Coordinates of C-alpha atoms in Angstrom, one line a residue:
Chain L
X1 CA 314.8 122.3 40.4
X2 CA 318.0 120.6 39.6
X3 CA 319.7 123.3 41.6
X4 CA 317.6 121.6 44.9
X5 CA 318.7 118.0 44.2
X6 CA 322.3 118.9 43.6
X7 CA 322.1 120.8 47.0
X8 CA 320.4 118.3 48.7
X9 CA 322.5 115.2 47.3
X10 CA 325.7 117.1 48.2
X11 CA 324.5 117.8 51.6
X12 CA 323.7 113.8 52.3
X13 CA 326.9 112.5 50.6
X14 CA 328.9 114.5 53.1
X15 CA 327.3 114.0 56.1
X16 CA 326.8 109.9 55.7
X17 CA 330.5 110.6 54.4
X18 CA 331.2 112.2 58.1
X19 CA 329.2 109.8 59.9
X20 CA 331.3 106.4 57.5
X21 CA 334.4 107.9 58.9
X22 CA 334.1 107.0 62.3
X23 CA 334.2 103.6 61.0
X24 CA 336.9 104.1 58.6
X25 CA 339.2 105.8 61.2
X26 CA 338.8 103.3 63.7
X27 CA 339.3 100.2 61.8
X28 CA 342.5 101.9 60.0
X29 CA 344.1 102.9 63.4
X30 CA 343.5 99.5 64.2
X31 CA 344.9 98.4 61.5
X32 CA 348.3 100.6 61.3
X33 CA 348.7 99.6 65.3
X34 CA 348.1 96.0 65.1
X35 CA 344.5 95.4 66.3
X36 CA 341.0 94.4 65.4
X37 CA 339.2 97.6 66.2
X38 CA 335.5 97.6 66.3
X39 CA 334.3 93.9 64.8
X40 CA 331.1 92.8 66.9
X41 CA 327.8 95.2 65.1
X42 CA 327.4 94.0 61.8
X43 CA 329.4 92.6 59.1
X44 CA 333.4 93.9 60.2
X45 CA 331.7 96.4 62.7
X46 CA 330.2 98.7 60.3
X47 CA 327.1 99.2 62.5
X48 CA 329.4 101.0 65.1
X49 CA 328.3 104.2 63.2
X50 CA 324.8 103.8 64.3
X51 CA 325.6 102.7 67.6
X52 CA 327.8 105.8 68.2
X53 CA 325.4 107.9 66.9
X54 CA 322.7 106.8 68.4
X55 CA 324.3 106.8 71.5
X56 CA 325.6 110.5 71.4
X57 CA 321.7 111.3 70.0
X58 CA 320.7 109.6 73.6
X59 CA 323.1 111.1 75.9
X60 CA 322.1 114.1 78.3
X61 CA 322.5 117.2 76.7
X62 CA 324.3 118.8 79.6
X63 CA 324.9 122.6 79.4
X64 CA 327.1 123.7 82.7
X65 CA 325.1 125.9 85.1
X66 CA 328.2 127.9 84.9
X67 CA 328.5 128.2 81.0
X68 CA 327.4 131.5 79.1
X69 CA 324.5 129.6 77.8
X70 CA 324.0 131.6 74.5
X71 CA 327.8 131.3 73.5
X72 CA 328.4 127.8 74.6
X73 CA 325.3 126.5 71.9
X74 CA 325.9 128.6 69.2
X75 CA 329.9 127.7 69.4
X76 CA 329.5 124.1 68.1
X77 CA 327.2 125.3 65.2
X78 CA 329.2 127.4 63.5
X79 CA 332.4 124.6 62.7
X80 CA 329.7 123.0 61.1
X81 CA 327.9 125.6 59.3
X82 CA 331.5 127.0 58.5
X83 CA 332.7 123.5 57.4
X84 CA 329.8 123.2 55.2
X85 CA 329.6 126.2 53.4
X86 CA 333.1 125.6 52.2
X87 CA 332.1 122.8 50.0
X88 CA 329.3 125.4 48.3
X89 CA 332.2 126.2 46.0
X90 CA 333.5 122.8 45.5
X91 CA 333.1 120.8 42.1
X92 CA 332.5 117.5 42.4
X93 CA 332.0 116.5 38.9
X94 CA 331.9 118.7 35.9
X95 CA 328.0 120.5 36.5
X96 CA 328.1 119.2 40.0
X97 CA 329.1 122.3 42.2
X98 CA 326.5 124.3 44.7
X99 CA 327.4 127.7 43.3
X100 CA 330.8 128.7 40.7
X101 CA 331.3 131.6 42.3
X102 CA 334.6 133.5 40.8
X103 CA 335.9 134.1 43.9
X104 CA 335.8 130.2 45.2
X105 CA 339.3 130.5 46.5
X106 CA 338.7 133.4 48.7
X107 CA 335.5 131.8 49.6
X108 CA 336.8 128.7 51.3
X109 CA 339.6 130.5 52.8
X110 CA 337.0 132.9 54.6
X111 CA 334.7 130.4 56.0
X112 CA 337.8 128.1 57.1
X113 CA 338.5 131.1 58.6
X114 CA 335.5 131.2 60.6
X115 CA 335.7 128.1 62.0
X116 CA 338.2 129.5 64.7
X117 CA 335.3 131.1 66.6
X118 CA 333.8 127.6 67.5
X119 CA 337.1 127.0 69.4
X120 CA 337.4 129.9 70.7
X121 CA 334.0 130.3 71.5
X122 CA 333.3 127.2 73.2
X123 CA 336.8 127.3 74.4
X124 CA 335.7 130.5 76.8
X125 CA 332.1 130.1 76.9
X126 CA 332.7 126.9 78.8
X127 CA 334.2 128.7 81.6
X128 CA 336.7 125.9 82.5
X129 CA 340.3 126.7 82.7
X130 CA 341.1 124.1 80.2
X131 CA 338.8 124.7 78.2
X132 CA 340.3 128.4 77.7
X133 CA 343.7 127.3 77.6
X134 CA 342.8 125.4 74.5
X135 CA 340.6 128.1 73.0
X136 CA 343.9 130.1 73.2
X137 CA 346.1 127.1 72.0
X138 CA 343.5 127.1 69.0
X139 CA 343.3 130.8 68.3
X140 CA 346.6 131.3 67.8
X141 CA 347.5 127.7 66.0
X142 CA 345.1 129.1 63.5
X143 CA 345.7 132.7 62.9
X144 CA 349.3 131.7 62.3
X145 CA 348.5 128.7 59.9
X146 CA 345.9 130.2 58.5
X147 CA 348.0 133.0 56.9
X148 CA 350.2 131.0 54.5
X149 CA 346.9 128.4 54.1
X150 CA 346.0 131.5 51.8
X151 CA 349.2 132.1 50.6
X152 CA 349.8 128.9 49.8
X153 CA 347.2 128.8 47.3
X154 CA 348.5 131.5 44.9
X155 CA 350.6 129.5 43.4
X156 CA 347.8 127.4 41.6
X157 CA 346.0 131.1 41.3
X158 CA 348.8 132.8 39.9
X159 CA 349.3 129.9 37.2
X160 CA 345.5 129.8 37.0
X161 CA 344.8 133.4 36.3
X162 CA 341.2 132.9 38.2
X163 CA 339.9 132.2 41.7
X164 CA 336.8 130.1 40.6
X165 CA 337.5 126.1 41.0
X166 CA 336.2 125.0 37.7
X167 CA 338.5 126.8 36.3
X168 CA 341.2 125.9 39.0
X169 CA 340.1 122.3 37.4
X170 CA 340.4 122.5 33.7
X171 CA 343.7 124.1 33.5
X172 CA 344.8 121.1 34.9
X173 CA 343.8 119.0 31.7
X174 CA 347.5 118.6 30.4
X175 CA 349.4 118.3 33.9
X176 CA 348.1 118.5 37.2
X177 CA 349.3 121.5 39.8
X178 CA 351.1 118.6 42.2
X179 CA 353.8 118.4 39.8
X180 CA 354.2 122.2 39.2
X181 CA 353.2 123.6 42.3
X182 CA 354.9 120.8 44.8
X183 CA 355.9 122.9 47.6
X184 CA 352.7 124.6 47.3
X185 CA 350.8 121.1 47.8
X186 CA 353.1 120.4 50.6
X187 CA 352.6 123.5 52.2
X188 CA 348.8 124.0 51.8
X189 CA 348.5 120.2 53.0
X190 CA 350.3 120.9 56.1
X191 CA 348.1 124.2 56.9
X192 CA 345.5 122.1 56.4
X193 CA 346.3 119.6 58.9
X194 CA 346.5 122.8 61.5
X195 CA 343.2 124.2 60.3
X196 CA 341.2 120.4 60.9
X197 CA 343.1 120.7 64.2
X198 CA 343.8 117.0 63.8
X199 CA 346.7 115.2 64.9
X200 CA 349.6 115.8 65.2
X201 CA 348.7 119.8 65.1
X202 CA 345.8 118.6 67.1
X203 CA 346.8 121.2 70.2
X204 CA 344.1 122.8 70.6
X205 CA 342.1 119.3 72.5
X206 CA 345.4 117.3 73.3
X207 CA 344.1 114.8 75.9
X208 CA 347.0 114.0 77.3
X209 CA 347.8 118.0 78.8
X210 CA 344.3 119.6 78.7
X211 CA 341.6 116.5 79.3
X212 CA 340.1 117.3 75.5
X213 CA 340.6 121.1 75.8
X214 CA 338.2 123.7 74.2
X215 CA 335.0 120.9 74.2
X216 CA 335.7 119.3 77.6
X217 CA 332.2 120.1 78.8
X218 CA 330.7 119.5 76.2
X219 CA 328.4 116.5 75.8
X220 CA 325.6 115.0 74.0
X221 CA 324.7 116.2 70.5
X222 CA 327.1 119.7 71.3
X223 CA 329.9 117.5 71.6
X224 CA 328.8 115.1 68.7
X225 CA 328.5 118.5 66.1
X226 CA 332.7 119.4 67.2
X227 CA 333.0 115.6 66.1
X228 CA 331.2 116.1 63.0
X229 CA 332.8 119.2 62.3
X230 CA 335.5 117.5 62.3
X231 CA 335.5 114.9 60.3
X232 CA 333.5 117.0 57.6
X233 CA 336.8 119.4 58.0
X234 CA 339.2 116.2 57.1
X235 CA 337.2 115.8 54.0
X236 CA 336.9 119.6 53.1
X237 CA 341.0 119.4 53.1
X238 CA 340.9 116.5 51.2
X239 CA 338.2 117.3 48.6
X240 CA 340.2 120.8 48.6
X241 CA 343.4 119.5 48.0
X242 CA 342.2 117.3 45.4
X243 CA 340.8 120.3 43.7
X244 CA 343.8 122.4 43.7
X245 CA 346.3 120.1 43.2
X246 CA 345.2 117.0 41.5
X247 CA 343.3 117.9 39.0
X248 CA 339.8 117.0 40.8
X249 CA 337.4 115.1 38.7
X250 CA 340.0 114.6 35.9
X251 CA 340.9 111.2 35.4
X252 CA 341.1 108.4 32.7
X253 CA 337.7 107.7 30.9
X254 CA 336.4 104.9 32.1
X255 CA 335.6 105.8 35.3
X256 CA 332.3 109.1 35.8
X257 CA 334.3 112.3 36.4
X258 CA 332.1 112.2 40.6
X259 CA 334.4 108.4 40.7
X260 CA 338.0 110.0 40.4
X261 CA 336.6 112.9 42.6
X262 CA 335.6 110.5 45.4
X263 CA 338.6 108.5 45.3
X264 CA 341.3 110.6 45.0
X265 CA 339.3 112.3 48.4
X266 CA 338.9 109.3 49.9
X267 CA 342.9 108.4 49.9
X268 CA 344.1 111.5 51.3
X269 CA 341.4 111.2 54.3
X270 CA 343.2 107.8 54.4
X271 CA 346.1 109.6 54.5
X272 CA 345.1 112.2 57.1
X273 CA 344.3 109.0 59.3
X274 CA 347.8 107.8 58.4
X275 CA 349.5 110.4 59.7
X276 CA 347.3 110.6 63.2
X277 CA 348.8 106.8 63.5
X278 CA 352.2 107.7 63.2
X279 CA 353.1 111.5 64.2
X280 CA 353.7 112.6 67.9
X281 CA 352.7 116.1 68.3
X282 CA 354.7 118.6 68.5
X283 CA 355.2 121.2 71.6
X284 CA 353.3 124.6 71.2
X285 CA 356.0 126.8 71.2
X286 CA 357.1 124.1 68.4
X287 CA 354.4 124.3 66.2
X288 CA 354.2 128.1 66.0
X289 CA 357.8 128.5 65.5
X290 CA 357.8 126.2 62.7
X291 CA 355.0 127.9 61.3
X292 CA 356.3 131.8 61.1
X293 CA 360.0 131.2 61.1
X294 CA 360.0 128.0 58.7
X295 CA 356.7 127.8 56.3
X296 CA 355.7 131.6 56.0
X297 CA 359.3 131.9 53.9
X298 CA 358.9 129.2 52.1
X299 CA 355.5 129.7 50.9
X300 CA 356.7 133.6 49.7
X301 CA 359.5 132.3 48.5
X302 CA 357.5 129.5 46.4
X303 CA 355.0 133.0 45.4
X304 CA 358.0 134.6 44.0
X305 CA 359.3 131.8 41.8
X306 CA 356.3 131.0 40.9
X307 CA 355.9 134.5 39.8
X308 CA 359.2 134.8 38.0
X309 CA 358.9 131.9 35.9
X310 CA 355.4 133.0 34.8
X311 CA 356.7 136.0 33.7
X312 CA 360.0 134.1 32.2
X313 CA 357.5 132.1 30.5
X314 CA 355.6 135.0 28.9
X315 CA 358.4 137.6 27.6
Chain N
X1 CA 309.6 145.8 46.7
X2 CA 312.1 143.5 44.2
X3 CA 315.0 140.8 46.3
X4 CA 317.6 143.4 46.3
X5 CA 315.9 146.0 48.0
X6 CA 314.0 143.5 50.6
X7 CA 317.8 142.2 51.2
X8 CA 319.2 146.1 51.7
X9 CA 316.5 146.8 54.3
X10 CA 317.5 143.4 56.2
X11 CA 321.3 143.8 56.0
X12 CA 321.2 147.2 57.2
X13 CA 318.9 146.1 59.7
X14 CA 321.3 143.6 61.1
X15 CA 324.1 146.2 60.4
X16 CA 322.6 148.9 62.9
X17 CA 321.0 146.3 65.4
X18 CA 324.3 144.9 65.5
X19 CA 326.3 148.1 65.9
X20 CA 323.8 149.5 68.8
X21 CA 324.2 146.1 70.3
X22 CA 328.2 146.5 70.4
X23 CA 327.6 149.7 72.5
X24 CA 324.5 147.9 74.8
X25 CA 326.1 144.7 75.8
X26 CA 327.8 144.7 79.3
X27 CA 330.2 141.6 78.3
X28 CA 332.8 142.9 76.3
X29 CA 332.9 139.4 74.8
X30 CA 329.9 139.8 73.2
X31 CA 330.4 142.9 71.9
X32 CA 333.1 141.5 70.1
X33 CA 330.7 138.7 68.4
X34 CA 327.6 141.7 67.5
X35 CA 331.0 143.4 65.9
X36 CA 331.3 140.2 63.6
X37 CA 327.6 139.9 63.1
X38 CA 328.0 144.5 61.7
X39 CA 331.0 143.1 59.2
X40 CA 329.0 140.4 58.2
X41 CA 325.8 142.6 57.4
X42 CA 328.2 145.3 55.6
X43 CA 329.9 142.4 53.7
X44 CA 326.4 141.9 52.5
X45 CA 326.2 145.5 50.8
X46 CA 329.3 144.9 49.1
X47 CA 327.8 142.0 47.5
X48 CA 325.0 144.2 46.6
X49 CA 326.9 146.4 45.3
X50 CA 329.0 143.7 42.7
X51 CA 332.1 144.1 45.1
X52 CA 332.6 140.5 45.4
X53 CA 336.2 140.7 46.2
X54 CA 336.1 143.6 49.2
X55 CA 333.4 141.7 50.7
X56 CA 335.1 138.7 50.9
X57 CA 338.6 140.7 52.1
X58 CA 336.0 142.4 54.4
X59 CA 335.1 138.8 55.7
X60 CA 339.0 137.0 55.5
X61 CA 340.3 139.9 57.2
X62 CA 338.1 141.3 59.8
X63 CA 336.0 138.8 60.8
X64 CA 338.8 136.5 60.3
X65 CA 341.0 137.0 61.9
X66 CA 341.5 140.5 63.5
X67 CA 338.3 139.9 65.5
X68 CA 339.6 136.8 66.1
X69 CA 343.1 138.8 67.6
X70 CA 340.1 141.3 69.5
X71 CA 338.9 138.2 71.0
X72 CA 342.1 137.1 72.1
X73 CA 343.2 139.9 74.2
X74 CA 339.6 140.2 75.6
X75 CA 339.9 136.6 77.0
X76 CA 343.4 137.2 78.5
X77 CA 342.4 140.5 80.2
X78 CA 339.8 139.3 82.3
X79 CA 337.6 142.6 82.2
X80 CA 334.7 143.2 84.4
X81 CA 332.5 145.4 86.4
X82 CA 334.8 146.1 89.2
X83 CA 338.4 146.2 87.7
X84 CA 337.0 148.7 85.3
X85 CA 337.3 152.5 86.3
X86 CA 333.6 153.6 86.6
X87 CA 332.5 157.2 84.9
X88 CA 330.4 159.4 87.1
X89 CA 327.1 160.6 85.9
X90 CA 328.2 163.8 84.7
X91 CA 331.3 162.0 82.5
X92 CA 328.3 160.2 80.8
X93 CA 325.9 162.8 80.4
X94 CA 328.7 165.2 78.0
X95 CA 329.6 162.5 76.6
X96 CA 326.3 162.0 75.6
X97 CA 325.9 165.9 75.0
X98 CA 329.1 166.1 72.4
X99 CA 328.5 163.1 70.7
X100 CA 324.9 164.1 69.8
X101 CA 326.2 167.2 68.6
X102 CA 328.6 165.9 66.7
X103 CA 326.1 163.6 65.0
X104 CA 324.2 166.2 64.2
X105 CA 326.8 168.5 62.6
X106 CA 327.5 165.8 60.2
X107 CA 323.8 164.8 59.8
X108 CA 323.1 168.7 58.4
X109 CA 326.7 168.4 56.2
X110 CA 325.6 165.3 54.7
X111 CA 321.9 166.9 53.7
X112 CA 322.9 170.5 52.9
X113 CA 326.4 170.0 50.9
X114 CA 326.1 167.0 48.9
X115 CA 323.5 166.1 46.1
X116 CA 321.8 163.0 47.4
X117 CA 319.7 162.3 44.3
X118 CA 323.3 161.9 42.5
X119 CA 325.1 160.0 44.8
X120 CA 323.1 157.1 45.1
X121 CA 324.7 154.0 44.8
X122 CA 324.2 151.3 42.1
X123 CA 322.5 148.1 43.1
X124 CA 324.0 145.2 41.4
X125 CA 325.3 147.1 38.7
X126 CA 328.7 147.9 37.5
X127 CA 331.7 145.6 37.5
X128 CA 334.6 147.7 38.8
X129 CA 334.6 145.4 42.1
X130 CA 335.7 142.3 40.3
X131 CA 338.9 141.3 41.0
X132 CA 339.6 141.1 37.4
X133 CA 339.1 145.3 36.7
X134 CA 340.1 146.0 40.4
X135 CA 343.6 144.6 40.1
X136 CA 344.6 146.5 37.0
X137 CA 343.4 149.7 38.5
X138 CA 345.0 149.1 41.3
X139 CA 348.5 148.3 39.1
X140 CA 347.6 151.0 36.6
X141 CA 346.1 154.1 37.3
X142 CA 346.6 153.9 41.5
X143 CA 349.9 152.5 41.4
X144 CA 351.8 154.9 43.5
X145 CA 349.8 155.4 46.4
X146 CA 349.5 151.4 46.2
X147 CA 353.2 150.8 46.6
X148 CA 352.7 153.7 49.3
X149 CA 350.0 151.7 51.4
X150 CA 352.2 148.4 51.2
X151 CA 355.1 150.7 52.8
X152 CA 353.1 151.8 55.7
X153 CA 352.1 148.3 56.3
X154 CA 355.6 147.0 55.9
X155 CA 356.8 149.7 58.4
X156 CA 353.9 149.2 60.8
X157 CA 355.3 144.9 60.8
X158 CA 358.6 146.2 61.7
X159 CA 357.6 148.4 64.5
X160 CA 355.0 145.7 65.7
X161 CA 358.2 143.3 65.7
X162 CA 360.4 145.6 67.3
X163 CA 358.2 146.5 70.2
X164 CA 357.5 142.8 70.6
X165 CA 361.1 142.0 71.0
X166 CA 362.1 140.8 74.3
X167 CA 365.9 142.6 75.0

């Protein structure tokens, strides 16, 4: 029975936490660009959520008569299904995880893999030229970012000796993994950025060439799930990199383990939004250059080290 | 009938309605997604079978991101019904004829050669597919042809490089 509540409570904390960050993001772009944002619903705007909600809940739910109809609903389901069976392995509190699997790491890294079909999927199913030009965008940005996303990771593994995040967790007791592992942070952070598609890596939708890319015609509730996703992504990242890298619930006592977890979260979504305020994004050919000529080294080289001074460590 | 077995019977369900379904549908793009829905199911048996770490490969991997490559090249080729070359009737109908036969042959193998009573696999049952025990086999006892199998794939990178370079 507790099992239920634990599933269920996890499941409404992240999707109020989704639908919050409409708000958050808003009034912090605002902020960081020298305007009010949204200050008229409620006490400093915060009823905007409903109002956006409500009003994507109300809008026609328009599927193009010349859409592959199957593909083009299914596509926005799976980022979220995808996005939300990552955090299954993710402890937010010491007793508070869906399911310690002991293969955690491998877990998240193969459902954020699947979450490149809802681009690509809707990207093509859409039939729109745009739309398939950032399906493409998307598909590739992915595969390549994806790979050291992984790699990335093995660092904290390597030092770990386990894939399952509890234990990821308590060998951070004495020092957390930023310190040790900082290129891996860096570099996992970065991948992570790709993966959520946000800005600047946001290619795959960039307004400004491609109207809003792989979800241009979409509308409605379809449109709101890709928006969802999203956001729930942003936090996955966060919650993920807290995890890995700063010691997730650990903190000083006198705050509930759940506390530290949700606040060390919440300010690297702040710092996600950050970096949306102040980036330009980068040209295709840029990004994917960067990412096989530049990052995939480093994150072998930072495997080898690591490696090496394990096994300096142990003879 | 206990929860494993009802979940065998469903998974390879999905696993052969999903692999006809490859063969049926006319839209090569969504042959593509019943092949993800046939690793999916399989990645299932693995789990069945306490091989936690291929199924996930199986997942990371294939559905990952080589279907995700499959998909790629589908979108930028464009098939359909009239760029394709079309078979005639008789093409189809050997085809049909050899790969029955085929079937068949391997069908009457499977049954006459090898003890099937023997063979069965273990559901949820022995713990050689953890990573834990899988990774010092592999170090230990199958080192060589490991190293082996990393060559190949380090040699297949360098030819996929070399035929991608523009000169």
């Amino acid at each position: 029975m507790q099992h239920v509540w634990i599933v269920l409570g996890v499941l409404f904390v992240l999707l109020n936490v989704a639908a919050g960050l409409i708000w958050v993001e808003r009034r912090m772009l605002a902020m960081w660009q020298d305007r009010l944002g949204p200050n008229r619903a409620g006490p400093l705007g915060l009823l905007i959520v409903l109002a956006d909600t409500l009003k994507l809940f109300f809008k026609e739910d328009w599927i193009p008569s010349f859409a592959d109809k199957k593909i083009f609903v299914i596509a926005p389901a799976i980022v979220v299904a995808s996005v939300l069976m990552s955090f299954v392995v993710i402890p937010f509190a010491p007793g508070i995880v869906v399911a310690d699997l002991n293969i955690g790491v491998l877990f998240f890294l193969a459902m954020s893999s699947l979450g490149v079909y809802s681009i690509v999927l809707g990207g093509w199913a859409s039939n729109n030229k745009y739309s398939l030009l950032g399906a493409m965008r998307g598909a590739s940005q992915m595969i390549a970012y994806e790979v050291f996303m992984g790699l990335s990771l093995m660092g904290v593994v390597m030092m770990t000796g386990s894939f399952r995040l509890t234990d990821i967790v308590e060998a951070q007791r004495s020092v957390w993994f930023c310190f040790t592992q900082p290129l891996g942070l860096i570099l996992f952070f970065i991948a992570g950025i790709a993966e959520t598609h946000r800005l600047p890596f946001d290619i795959p939708e960039s307004e400004s060439e491609l109207i809003a890319g792989f979800h241009s015609e979409y509308s409605g509730m379809k449109f709101g799930m890709f928006f969802i996703g999203e956001y729930l992504g942003v936090t996955l990242i966060s919650a993920m990199t807290v995890t890995m890298f700063f010691g997730g619930w650990m903190g000083p006592e006198f705050l509930p383990g759940w506390a530290w977890f949700f606040i060390k979260t919440f300010a690297f979504i702040l710092f996600f939004i950050l970096l949306r305020a102040s980036l330009p994004r980068p040209r295709y050919d840029q990004l994917m250059e960067s990412g096989w000529k530049v990052l995939l080294p480093l994150v072998l080289v930072n495997i080898l080290v690591t490696g090496a001074v394990l096994l300096y460590l142990k003879g | 009938m206990g929860t494993t077995q009802i979940l065998f019977w469903f998974l390879t369900a999905l696993a052969l309605l999903g692999a006809i379904m490859v063969l049926v549908s006319k839209n090569p793009v969504h042959s593509v997604l019943w092949l993800i829905v046939v690793f999916f199911a399989i990645s299932g048996h693995y789990i069945l079978l306490n091989a936690q770490f291929l199924a996930i490969v199986n997942l990371i991997v294939y559905a990952g991101a080589i279907m995700v490559l499959f998909l790629f090249v589908i979108m930028l080729m464009n098939l359909n019904a009239e760029t394709e070359p079309q078979k005639s009737i008789w093409m189809k109908f050997f085809g049909v004829a050899t790969g029955g036969l085929l079937l068949s042959f391997f069908i009457s193998f499977i049954v006459s050669s090898i003890d099937l009573k023997n063979k069965t696999a273990q559901l949820k049952e022995g713990d050689v597919g953890l990573i834990k025990n899988l990774g010092k086999v592999l170090f230990s006892d199958y080192v060589i042809p490991f190293e082996i199998a990393s060559i190949l794939f380090l040699s297949a990178m360098v030819g996929a490089v070399v035929i991608g370079k523009k000169d």
